[in-house]
């Protein structure tokens, strides 16, 4: 008895049974299992399920000691697979011997399993019995033996497999060919190339499925090295799609610059539809002959070939590709041009940045536009002076490209450059582009840009004032807010409108700016334009909603004061939304009062549910129940009623 | 799905794909015209697809395939009769006929020489075994994640696809979505400075195992083929709960189970790509206060954590931190970064992690024979990082992994968790 006390043994068994009786269970910690305990389970009358899980554990914690206990299970139809989990994992000759021994004891499917395990373990002493098993009348068994011999490798296995290629029944031959190919790989790993080639060639000449032929083709091309080139080229030219396919795969694997050069030569010989495919294959090779080949293709040949090559340069290209890519980028074909620009932008080589800066100095026309775009997209800060110079171009497209680039790489002083440019153009599209770029710079550099915007704020051109205000809104802070308020007070009508719109959205960007709250409240309670008042109301409600300084009760007070100025249901609904997000007793009071207004009653009921559903200090459970009951009785919205019922159930 | 809806979806897909091609960090390398995607594609030129394991997820991915103008699905296979019929109905409606063939045993589907490619969306228990069998049968494979149950299967998957020359795409579709691709490009091109830490949401870090439930009466094979459902998993008696377990059954295999594989096969995969680590795995793994910390040989740290993400990023968030900046994104497709200037080229927003662009990339690669975005090697190493993390979680201690030798260093127990025997007669 391995367990000193029977109770301990049965505790183990019971625990295992519990663990195995569920589909998933948390795996036990490694230290939890002792081999002796596990062996005891296998020797007991435990259920098969327990023995199965025990085999899994022995795969980790078992040693040679457990092998004699596990091995008999190889003949058990239900536990054989579990036993092999153990035996396959335990290193050493004892487990090897147990599996070899089982070869003579089990048949059919179980024998296939045992052979498969022998193959996984690479048990060299099993070669002879496996060679004998190659002739087994059970094709599944013979096939398993063939593949196992392939895994084990070596000359006796190779010889037996080669012989079997001709003699084996049709149903076994594919497995024999697999074995040959595996065996050949073993020879290649041992630098026994001639033996590998012989095996590959034997498969190529055998009556086996096409896929085995293709594998042998690949193998023999790789084994032959440079001498395999003619066979590779033959596949690339083949009208058989499968041979072309294996050729394209092998073209990626057969190493050496000489091969690359030969494939590059072949590129010109191939039919046009195959050239992009070979080009792509070449791009997966790693020697120094690849890039010149791709580069040549990027500059010459059919459009498909050029496009493929240009796209490949994203991955392989470097600064040496700039002339070819620039030529394509500035050419007349829009698709090639776009692809080339993208490639220049995305090439990882840092030297491209220096090259772009150098070329920008003297660039003109389309090349200037391309380089300016690239400078922006690659974020080349050294290119800023050249891009700023491009702002002065007489060509509107070049200026627009430069503006976009400045928006990306410009620093604070470039806000001034853009302001200056704004003052020289009346083109709406150009001004829109500059506005976007200006906002981007103001977003990055903030208050530093404030003085540079003054010409816009003070401009008599209303459009420029509006652009200036929009940039101020990005910067925020008291000075920017002051300028916006000043524009509302003193500006032209169109400027006022824009300033009011900017102020109304101020709390979205600067929620803690209480001065904005005051300005919005003033606007909301003013007798000015209706649209200004509405925007003021909305902005103020937004401010109240987001304010961290105000308590819920204070928010309700603010909303109540504001309600006296609200004339439309749209704004009342926004006020209700704020009340719903400010859970307190006074919010409930105000919402209850609002239910008398038929135009907003349902929104009020809905918000009442939101507030009452929460257990908030100051609102008793009775009050919450009463409010929710009211909603259930009076709301006409089924969804609201349903939520109220659910909330009512949850109220203690 | 009505024909009208297919048409609308197809238009939406084409529009999205076109926008993505222009805006993404994922340009289509070969022009669409050269691949025969534009306009009506004659039946003889279409890629013929078989779909294997078509439950809920499978039918969604299949719908992405059915949008493609150069594809025709001709057969579906599932061990469950209800899934099989629903999948057939879906395909027949898209094809406008009743010709879609159905199979219980996927080996019969693989034996068809007229099928070029397969979608594998079985439970993870089957993924690697079925995918490698498909490759050996000469099919290109789109396989849902997680693609493997352990480290050994991950390596075998890569080996088989290399040997067979077949195209493989793991169903890690976030590699084909612009927000993730953009964030990765920022990390890979030095825009964040020297990359220091990558963060992945694993969607759970618990290690679990599938058990052995009490035997119930076997249903007719047409309703549920239990032997084929179990497939490479060790034998256990029929139980309806296990049959319905689908996605979770034997996920991760062994004692280690799902762990970080749930989302890790997406998020860790994206971190691998951001770290230019598609050909390697992290070398150290340690459970730390409910997180899993790993380190790559290049010094970059990988943090798997379930919380602490920016709000409203959606599921599967990732975050990449360099010494001069950071970027974070998730399934809502928003991207946040340490500086607005990092985001100027972020392109279109495609929320909701759709798979159609990923499917398109797979189909293009079946024609060009190029590596897919989530090719077998990339999937292999991303999964190895997840599996090694799960081993550390299971053993509840630090483990070190050698990606050249593919073994844990000086750790016998960890090394035994690298693989698990497949039930007879299955092998990879």
PDB file of C-alpha atoms in Angstrom, chain B residues 43-243:
ATOM      1  CA  UNK B  43     -16.660  30.420 -62.179  1.00  0.00           C
ATOM      2  CA  UNK B  44     -13.573  28.752 -63.622  1.00  0.00           C
ATOM      3  CA  UNK B  45     -11.383  31.483 -62.111  1.00  0.00           C
ATOM      4  CA  UNK B  46     -12.966  31.501 -58.678  1.00  0.00           C
ATOM      5  CA  UNK B  47     -11.279  30.084 -55.615  1.00  0.00           C
ATOM      6  CA  UNK B  48     -13.302  27.072 -54.496  1.00  0.00           C
ATOM      7  CA  UNK B  49     -13.760  26.878 -50.761  1.00  0.00           C
ATOM      8  CA  UNK B  50     -14.730  24.165 -48.323  1.00  0.00           C
ATOM      9  CA  UNK B  51     -15.770  25.188 -44.811  1.00  0.00           C
ATOM     10  CA  UNK B  52     -14.986  22.926 -41.857  1.00  0.00           C
ATOM     11  CA  UNK B  53     -16.506  23.317 -38.395  1.00  0.00           C
ATOM     12  CA  UNK B  54     -19.174  25.887 -38.992  1.00  0.00           C
ATOM     13  CA  UNK B  55     -20.811  26.982 -35.745  1.00  0.00           C
ATOM     14  CA  UNK B  56     -21.584  30.589 -34.857  1.00  0.00           C
ATOM     15  CA  UNK B  57     -18.103  31.970 -35.423  1.00  0.00           C
ATOM     16  CA  UNK B  58     -17.632  29.817 -38.478  1.00  0.00           C
ATOM     17  CA  UNK B  59     -20.795  31.124 -40.080  1.00  0.00           C
ATOM     18  CA  UNK B  60     -19.673  34.692 -39.464  1.00  0.00           C
ATOM     19  CA  UNK B  61     -16.269  34.153 -41.095  1.00  0.00           C
ATOM     20  CA  UNK B  62     -17.930  32.180 -43.856  1.00  0.00           C
ATOM     21  CA  UNK B  63     -20.173  35.186 -44.516  1.00  0.00           C
ATOM     22  CA  UNK B  64     -17.005  37.261 -45.021  1.00  0.00           C
ATOM     23  CA  UNK B  65     -15.791  34.728 -47.570  1.00  0.00           C
ATOM     24  CA  UNK B  66     -19.137  34.728 -49.351  1.00  0.00           C
ATOM     25  CA  UNK B  67     -18.789  38.498 -49.914  1.00  0.00           C
ATOM     26  CA  UNK B  68     -15.774  38.005 -52.129  1.00  0.00           C
ATOM     27  CA  UNK B  69     -16.435  38.177 -55.859  1.00  0.00           C
ATOM     28  CA  UNK B  70     -13.738  35.648 -56.743  1.00  0.00           C
ATOM     29  CA  UNK B  71     -14.818  32.922 -54.350  1.00  0.00           C
ATOM     30  CA  UNK B  72     -17.289  30.088 -54.468  1.00  0.00           C
ATOM     31  CA  UNK B  73     -18.039  27.908 -51.471  1.00  0.00           C
ATOM     32  CA  UNK B  74     -18.920  24.399 -52.600  1.00  0.00           C
ATOM     33  CA  UNK B  75     -18.950  22.292 -49.441  1.00  0.00           C
ATOM     34  CA  UNK B  76     -19.425  22.501 -45.715  1.00  0.00           C
ATOM     35  CA  UNK B  77     -18.555  20.056 -42.962  1.00  0.00           C
ATOM     36  CA  UNK B  78     -19.528  19.807 -39.334  1.00  0.00           C
ATOM     37  CA  UNK B  79     -19.874  16.974 -36.856  1.00  0.00           C
ATOM     38  CA  UNK B  80     -23.158  18.491 -35.676  1.00  0.00           C
ATOM     39  CA  UNK B  81     -26.183  18.096 -37.924  1.00  0.00           C
ATOM     40  CA  UNK B  82     -27.748  21.431 -36.937  1.00  0.00           C
ATOM     41  CA  UNK B  83     -24.583  23.379 -37.734  1.00  0.00           C
ATOM     42  CA  UNK B  84     -24.163  21.509 -40.990  1.00  0.00           C
ATOM     43  CA  UNK B  85     -27.648  22.354 -42.198  1.00  0.00           C
ATOM     44  CA  UNK B  86     -27.409  26.031 -41.207  1.00  0.00           C
ATOM     45  CA  UNK B  87     -24.095  26.379 -43.015  1.00  0.00           C
ATOM     46  CA  UNK B  88     -25.470  24.703 -46.126  1.00  0.00           C
ATOM     47  CA  UNK B  89     -28.487  27.029 -46.091  1.00  0.00           C
ATOM     48  CA  UNK B  90     -26.183  30.019 -45.806  1.00  0.00           C
ATOM     49  CA  UNK B  91     -24.023  28.925 -48.742  1.00  0.00           C
ATOM     50  CA  UNK B  92     -26.960  27.881 -50.915  1.00  0.00           C
ATOM     51  CA  UNK B  93     -28.594  31.263 -50.457  1.00  0.00           C
ATOM     52  CA  UNK B  94     -25.397  33.036 -51.426  1.00  0.00           C
ATOM     53  CA  UNK B  95     -24.919  30.788 -54.469  1.00  0.00           C
ATOM     54  CA  UNK B  96     -28.558  30.919 -55.494  1.00  0.00           C
ATOM     55  CA  UNK B  97     -28.827  27.131 -55.744  1.00  0.00           C
ATOM     56  CA  UNK B  98     -28.925  24.032 -53.553  1.00  0.00           C
ATOM     57  CA  UNK B  99     -25.610  22.563 -54.651  1.00  0.00           C
ATOM     58  CA  UNK B 100     -23.507  22.972 -51.529  1.00  0.00           C
ATOM     59  CA  UNK B 101     -22.335  19.528 -50.413  1.00  0.00           C
ATOM     60  CA  UNK B 102     -22.268  18.515 -46.768  1.00  0.00           C
ATOM     61  CA  UNK B 103     -19.867  16.263 -44.896  1.00  0.00           C
ATOM     62  CA  UNK B 104     -19.546  14.878 -41.396  1.00  0.00           C
ATOM     63  CA  UNK B 105     -15.941  13.741 -41.847  1.00  0.00           C
ATOM     64  CA  UNK B 106     -13.677  16.521 -43.105  1.00  0.00           C
ATOM     65  CA  UNK B 107     -11.298  14.009 -44.668  1.00  0.00           C
ATOM     66  CA  UNK B 108     -13.887  13.420 -47.384  1.00  0.00           C
ATOM     67  CA  UNK B 109     -14.000  17.138 -48.073  1.00  0.00           C
ATOM     68  CA  UNK B 110     -10.203  17.343 -48.174  1.00  0.00           C
ATOM     69  CA  UNK B 111     -10.109  14.475 -50.667  1.00  0.00           C
ATOM     70  CA  UNK B 112     -11.955  16.594 -53.253  1.00  0.00           C
ATOM     71  CA  UNK B 113      -9.507  17.806 -55.836  1.00  0.00           C
ATOM     72  CA  UNK B 114     -11.769  20.654 -56.942  1.00  0.00           C
ATOM     73  CA  UNK B 115     -11.440  22.462 -53.599  1.00  0.00           C
ATOM     74  CA  UNK B 116      -8.587  24.984 -53.407  1.00  0.00           C
ATOM     75  CA  UNK B 117      -8.905  26.338 -49.910  1.00  0.00           C
ATOM     76  CA  UNK B 118     -10.599  25.611 -46.607  1.00  0.00           C
ATOM     77  CA  UNK B 119     -11.922  27.663 -43.748  1.00  0.00           C
ATOM     78  CA  UNK B 120     -11.360  25.862 -40.455  1.00  0.00           C
ATOM     79  CA  UNK B 121     -13.530  27.133 -37.615  1.00  0.00           C
ATOM     80  CA  UNK B 122     -13.874  24.018 -35.507  1.00  0.00           C
ATOM     81  CA  UNK B 123     -13.115  24.231 -31.813  1.00  0.00           C
ATOM     82  CA  UNK B 124      -9.418  24.830 -31.001  1.00  0.00           C
ATOM     83  CA  UNK B 125      -9.048  21.122 -30.220  1.00  0.00           C
ATOM     84  CA  UNK B 126      -9.047  20.438 -33.941  1.00  0.00           C
ATOM     85  CA  UNK B 127      -7.396  23.532 -35.383  1.00  0.00           C
ATOM     86  CA  UNK B 128      -3.764  22.469 -35.778  1.00  0.00           C
ATOM     87  CA  UNK B 129      -4.540  18.875 -36.677  1.00  0.00           C
ATOM     88  CA  UNK B 130      -7.151  19.775 -39.281  1.00  0.00           C
ATOM     89  CA  UNK B 131      -5.066  22.641 -40.684  1.00  0.00           C
ATOM     90  CA  UNK B 132      -1.996  20.488 -41.217  1.00  0.00           C
ATOM     91  CA  UNK B 133      -4.072  17.684 -42.731  1.00  0.00           C
ATOM     92  CA  UNK B 134      -5.583  20.223 -45.112  1.00  0.00           C
ATOM     93  CA  UNK B 135      -2.140  21.478 -46.100  1.00  0.00           C
ATOM     94  CA  UNK B 136      -0.966  17.928 -46.755  1.00  0.00           C
ATOM     95  CA  UNK B 137      -4.050  17.472 -48.919  1.00  0.00           C
ATOM     96  CA  UNK B 138      -2.958  20.479 -50.975  1.00  0.00           C
ATOM     97  CA  UNK B 139      -5.375  23.086 -49.605  1.00  0.00           C
ATOM     98  CA  UNK B 140      -4.690  26.648 -48.547  1.00  0.00           C
ATOM     99  CA  UNK B 141      -6.027  27.272 -45.060  1.00  0.00           C
ATOM    100  CA  UNK B 142      -7.753  30.061 -43.164  1.00  0.00           C
ATOM    101  CA  UNK B 143      -7.863  28.806 -39.569  1.00  0.00           C
ATOM    102  CA  UNK B 144      -9.606  30.377 -36.615  1.00  0.00           C
ATOM    103  CA  UNK B 145      -7.674  31.089 -33.451  1.00  0.00           C
ATOM    104  CA  UNK B 146      -6.263  29.805 -31.192  1.00  0.00           C
ATOM    105  CA  UNK B 147      -4.559  27.749 -33.861  1.00  0.00           C
ATOM    106  CA  UNK B 148      -2.598  25.380 -31.654  1.00  0.00           C
ATOM    107  CA  UNK B 149      -2.935  23.620 -28.318  1.00  0.00           C
ATOM    108  CA  UNK B 150       0.706  23.726 -27.268  1.00  0.00           C
ATOM    109  CA  UNK B 151       4.231  24.709 -28.243  1.00  0.00           C
ATOM    110  CA  UNK B 152       4.959  21.532 -30.208  1.00  0.00           C
ATOM    111  CA  UNK B 153       1.846  21.956 -32.345  1.00  0.00           C
ATOM    112  CA  UNK B 154       2.833  25.569 -33.045  1.00  0.00           C
ATOM    113  CA  UNK B 155       6.199  24.480 -34.410  1.00  0.00           C
ATOM    114  CA  UNK B 156       4.653  21.612 -36.368  1.00  0.00           C
ATOM    115  CA  UNK B 157       2.119  23.962 -37.922  1.00  0.00           C
ATOM    116  CA  UNK B 158       4.867  26.228 -39.226  1.00  0.00           C
ATOM    117  CA  UNK B 159       6.906  23.238 -40.438  1.00  0.00           C
ATOM    118  CA  UNK B 160       4.039  21.652 -42.342  1.00  0.00           C
ATOM    119  CA  UNK B 161       3.059  24.853 -44.121  1.00  0.00           C
ATOM    120  CA  UNK B 162       6.662  25.513 -45.068  1.00  0.00           C
ATOM    121  CA  UNK B 163       7.085  21.971 -46.352  1.00  0.00           C
ATOM    122  CA  UNK B 164       3.830  21.887 -48.298  1.00  0.00           C
ATOM    123  CA  UNK B 165       4.114  25.434 -49.670  1.00  0.00           C
ATOM    124  CA  UNK B 166       0.476  26.047 -48.788  1.00  0.00           C
ATOM    125  CA  UNK B 167      -0.873  29.433 -47.724  1.00  0.00           C
ATOM    126  CA  UNK B 168      -1.966  29.799 -44.100  1.00  0.00           C
ATOM    127  CA  UNK B 169      -3.850  32.624 -42.479  1.00  0.00           C
ATOM    128  CA  UNK B 170      -4.573  32.536 -38.748  1.00  0.00           C
ATOM    129  CA  UNK B 171      -7.936  34.050 -37.876  1.00  0.00           C
ATOM    130  CA  UNK B 172      -6.264  36.909 -36.048  1.00  0.00           C
ATOM    131  CA  UNK B 173      -8.081  39.487 -38.127  1.00  0.00           C
ATOM    132  CA  UNK B 174      -6.924  42.465 -36.107  1.00  0.00           C
ATOM    133  CA  UNK B 175      -3.691  42.345 -38.114  1.00  0.00           C
ATOM    134  CA  UNK B 176      -5.794  43.522 -41.060  1.00  0.00           C
ATOM    135  CA  UNK B 177      -7.594  46.353 -39.287  1.00  0.00           C
ATOM    136  CA  UNK B 178      -6.336  49.900 -39.763  1.00  0.00           C
ATOM    137  CA  UNK B 179      -6.244  51.037 -36.150  1.00  0.00           C
ATOM    138  CA  UNK B 180      -4.141  48.106 -35.005  1.00  0.00           C
ATOM    139  CA  UNK B 181      -1.962  48.253 -38.111  1.00  0.00           C
ATOM    140  CA  UNK B 182      -1.387  51.964 -37.578  1.00  0.00           C
ATOM    141  CA  UNK B 183      -0.419  51.536 -33.931  1.00  0.00           C
ATOM    142  CA  UNK B 184       1.945  48.750 -34.924  1.00  0.00           C
ATOM    143  CA  UNK B 185       3.523  50.885 -37.619  1.00  0.00           C
ATOM    144  CA  UNK B 186       4.159  53.641 -35.075  1.00  0.00           C
ATOM    145  CA  UNK B 187       5.943  51.127 -32.877  1.00  0.00           C
ATOM    146  CA  UNK B 188       7.925  49.508 -35.660  1.00  0.00           C
ATOM    147  CA  UNK B 189       9.100  52.669 -37.387  1.00  0.00           C
ATOM    148  CA  UNK B 190      10.497  54.346 -34.303  1.00  0.00           C
ATOM    149  CA  UNK B 191       7.762  56.974 -34.003  1.00  0.00           C
ATOM    150  CA  UNK B 192       7.454  56.076 -30.310  1.00  0.00           C
ATOM    151  CA  UNK B 193      11.207  56.144 -29.846  1.00  0.00           C
ATOM    152  CA  UNK B 194      12.922  52.985 -28.683  1.00  0.00           C
ATOM    153  CA  UNK B 195      10.196  50.451 -27.932  1.00  0.00           C
ATOM    154  CA  UNK B 196      10.208  49.530 -24.233  1.00  0.00           C
ATOM    155  CA  UNK B 197       6.945  47.858 -23.237  1.00  0.00           C
ATOM    156  CA  UNK B 198       4.047  46.277 -25.084  1.00  0.00           C
ATOM    157  CA  UNK B 199       0.769  45.567 -23.298  1.00  0.00           C
ATOM    158  CA  UNK B 200      -1.772  42.923 -24.254  1.00  0.00           C
ATOM    159  CA  UNK B 201      -5.249  42.187 -22.888  1.00  0.00           C
ATOM    160  CA  UNK B 202      -5.316  38.398 -22.524  1.00  0.00           C
ATOM    161  CA  UNK B 203      -9.060  38.144 -21.804  1.00  0.00           C
ATOM    162  CA  UNK B 204      -8.369  36.073 -18.720  1.00  0.00           C
ATOM    163  CA  UNK B 205      -5.318  34.417 -17.251  1.00  0.00           C
ATOM    164  CA  UNK B 206      -6.831  31.372 -15.581  1.00  0.00           C
ATOM    165  CA  UNK B 207      -5.482  27.977 -16.547  1.00  0.00           C
ATOM    166  CA  UNK B 208      -8.180  25.384 -17.059  1.00  0.00           C
ATOM    167  CA  UNK B 209      -8.551  21.822 -18.275  1.00  0.00           C
ATOM    168  CA  UNK B 210     -11.316  19.893 -19.923  1.00  0.00           C
ATOM    169  CA  UNK B 211     -12.595  16.983 -17.876  1.00  0.00           C
ATOM    170  CA  UNK B 212     -14.525  13.747 -18.155  1.00  0.00           C
ATOM    171  CA  UNK B 213     -18.255  14.070 -17.691  1.00  0.00           C
ATOM    172  CA  UNK B 214     -20.641  11.183 -17.008  1.00  0.00           C
ATOM    173  CA  UNK B 215     -21.571   9.045 -20.012  1.00  0.00           C
ATOM    174  CA  UNK B 216     -24.842   9.721 -21.812  1.00  0.00           C
ATOM    175  CA  UNK B 217     -26.512   7.864 -24.674  1.00  0.00           C
ATOM    176  CA  UNK B 218     -24.711   8.475 -27.957  1.00  0.00           C
ATOM    177  CA  UNK B 219     -26.814  10.394 -30.481  1.00  0.00           C
ATOM    178  CA  UNK B 220     -27.081   9.193 -34.100  1.00  0.00           C
ATOM    179  CA  UNK B 221     -23.944  10.037 -36.099  1.00  0.00           C
ATOM    180  CA  UNK B 222     -25.955  12.391 -38.322  1.00  0.00           C
ATOM    181  CA  UNK B 223     -26.874  14.462 -35.264  1.00  0.00           C
ATOM    182  CA  UNK B 224     -23.479  14.510 -33.604  1.00  0.00           C
ATOM    183  CA  UNK B 225     -20.450  12.444 -34.519  1.00  0.00           C
ATOM    184  CA  UNK B 226     -18.791  12.049 -31.125  1.00  0.00           C
ATOM    185  CA  UNK B 227     -15.651  10.313 -32.382  1.00  0.00           C
ATOM    186  CA  UNK B 228     -14.982  13.093 -34.898  1.00  0.00           C
ATOM    187  CA  UNK B 229     -15.799  15.737 -32.299  1.00  0.00           C
ATOM    188  CA  UNK B 230     -13.227  14.297 -29.916  1.00  0.00           C
ATOM    189  CA  UNK B 231     -10.754  14.027 -32.756  1.00  0.00           C
ATOM    190  CA  UNK B 232      -7.234  14.401 -31.390  1.00  0.00           C
ATOM    191  CA  UNK B 233      -8.421  14.886 -27.793  1.00  0.00           C
ATOM    192  CA  UNK B 234      -8.042  11.959 -25.435  1.00  0.00           C
ATOM    193  CA  UNK B 235     -11.092   9.700 -25.300  1.00  0.00           C
ATOM    194  CA  UNK B 236     -13.978  10.296 -22.905  1.00  0.00           C
ATOM    195  CA  UNK B 237     -17.620   9.222 -22.999  1.00  0.00           C
ATOM    196  CA  UNK B 238     -20.262  11.147 -24.864  1.00  0.00           C
ATOM    197  CA  UNK B 239     -21.816  13.990 -22.930  1.00  0.00           C
ATOM    198  CA  UNK B 240     -23.967  16.701 -24.456  1.00  0.00           C
ATOM    199  CA  UNK B 241     -22.368  19.470 -22.392  1.00  0.00           C
ATOM    200  CA  UNK B 242     -18.973  18.522 -23.722  1.00  0.00           C
ATOM    201  CA  UNK B 243     -20.305  18.406 -27.275  1.00  0.00           C
TER     202      UNK B 243
END
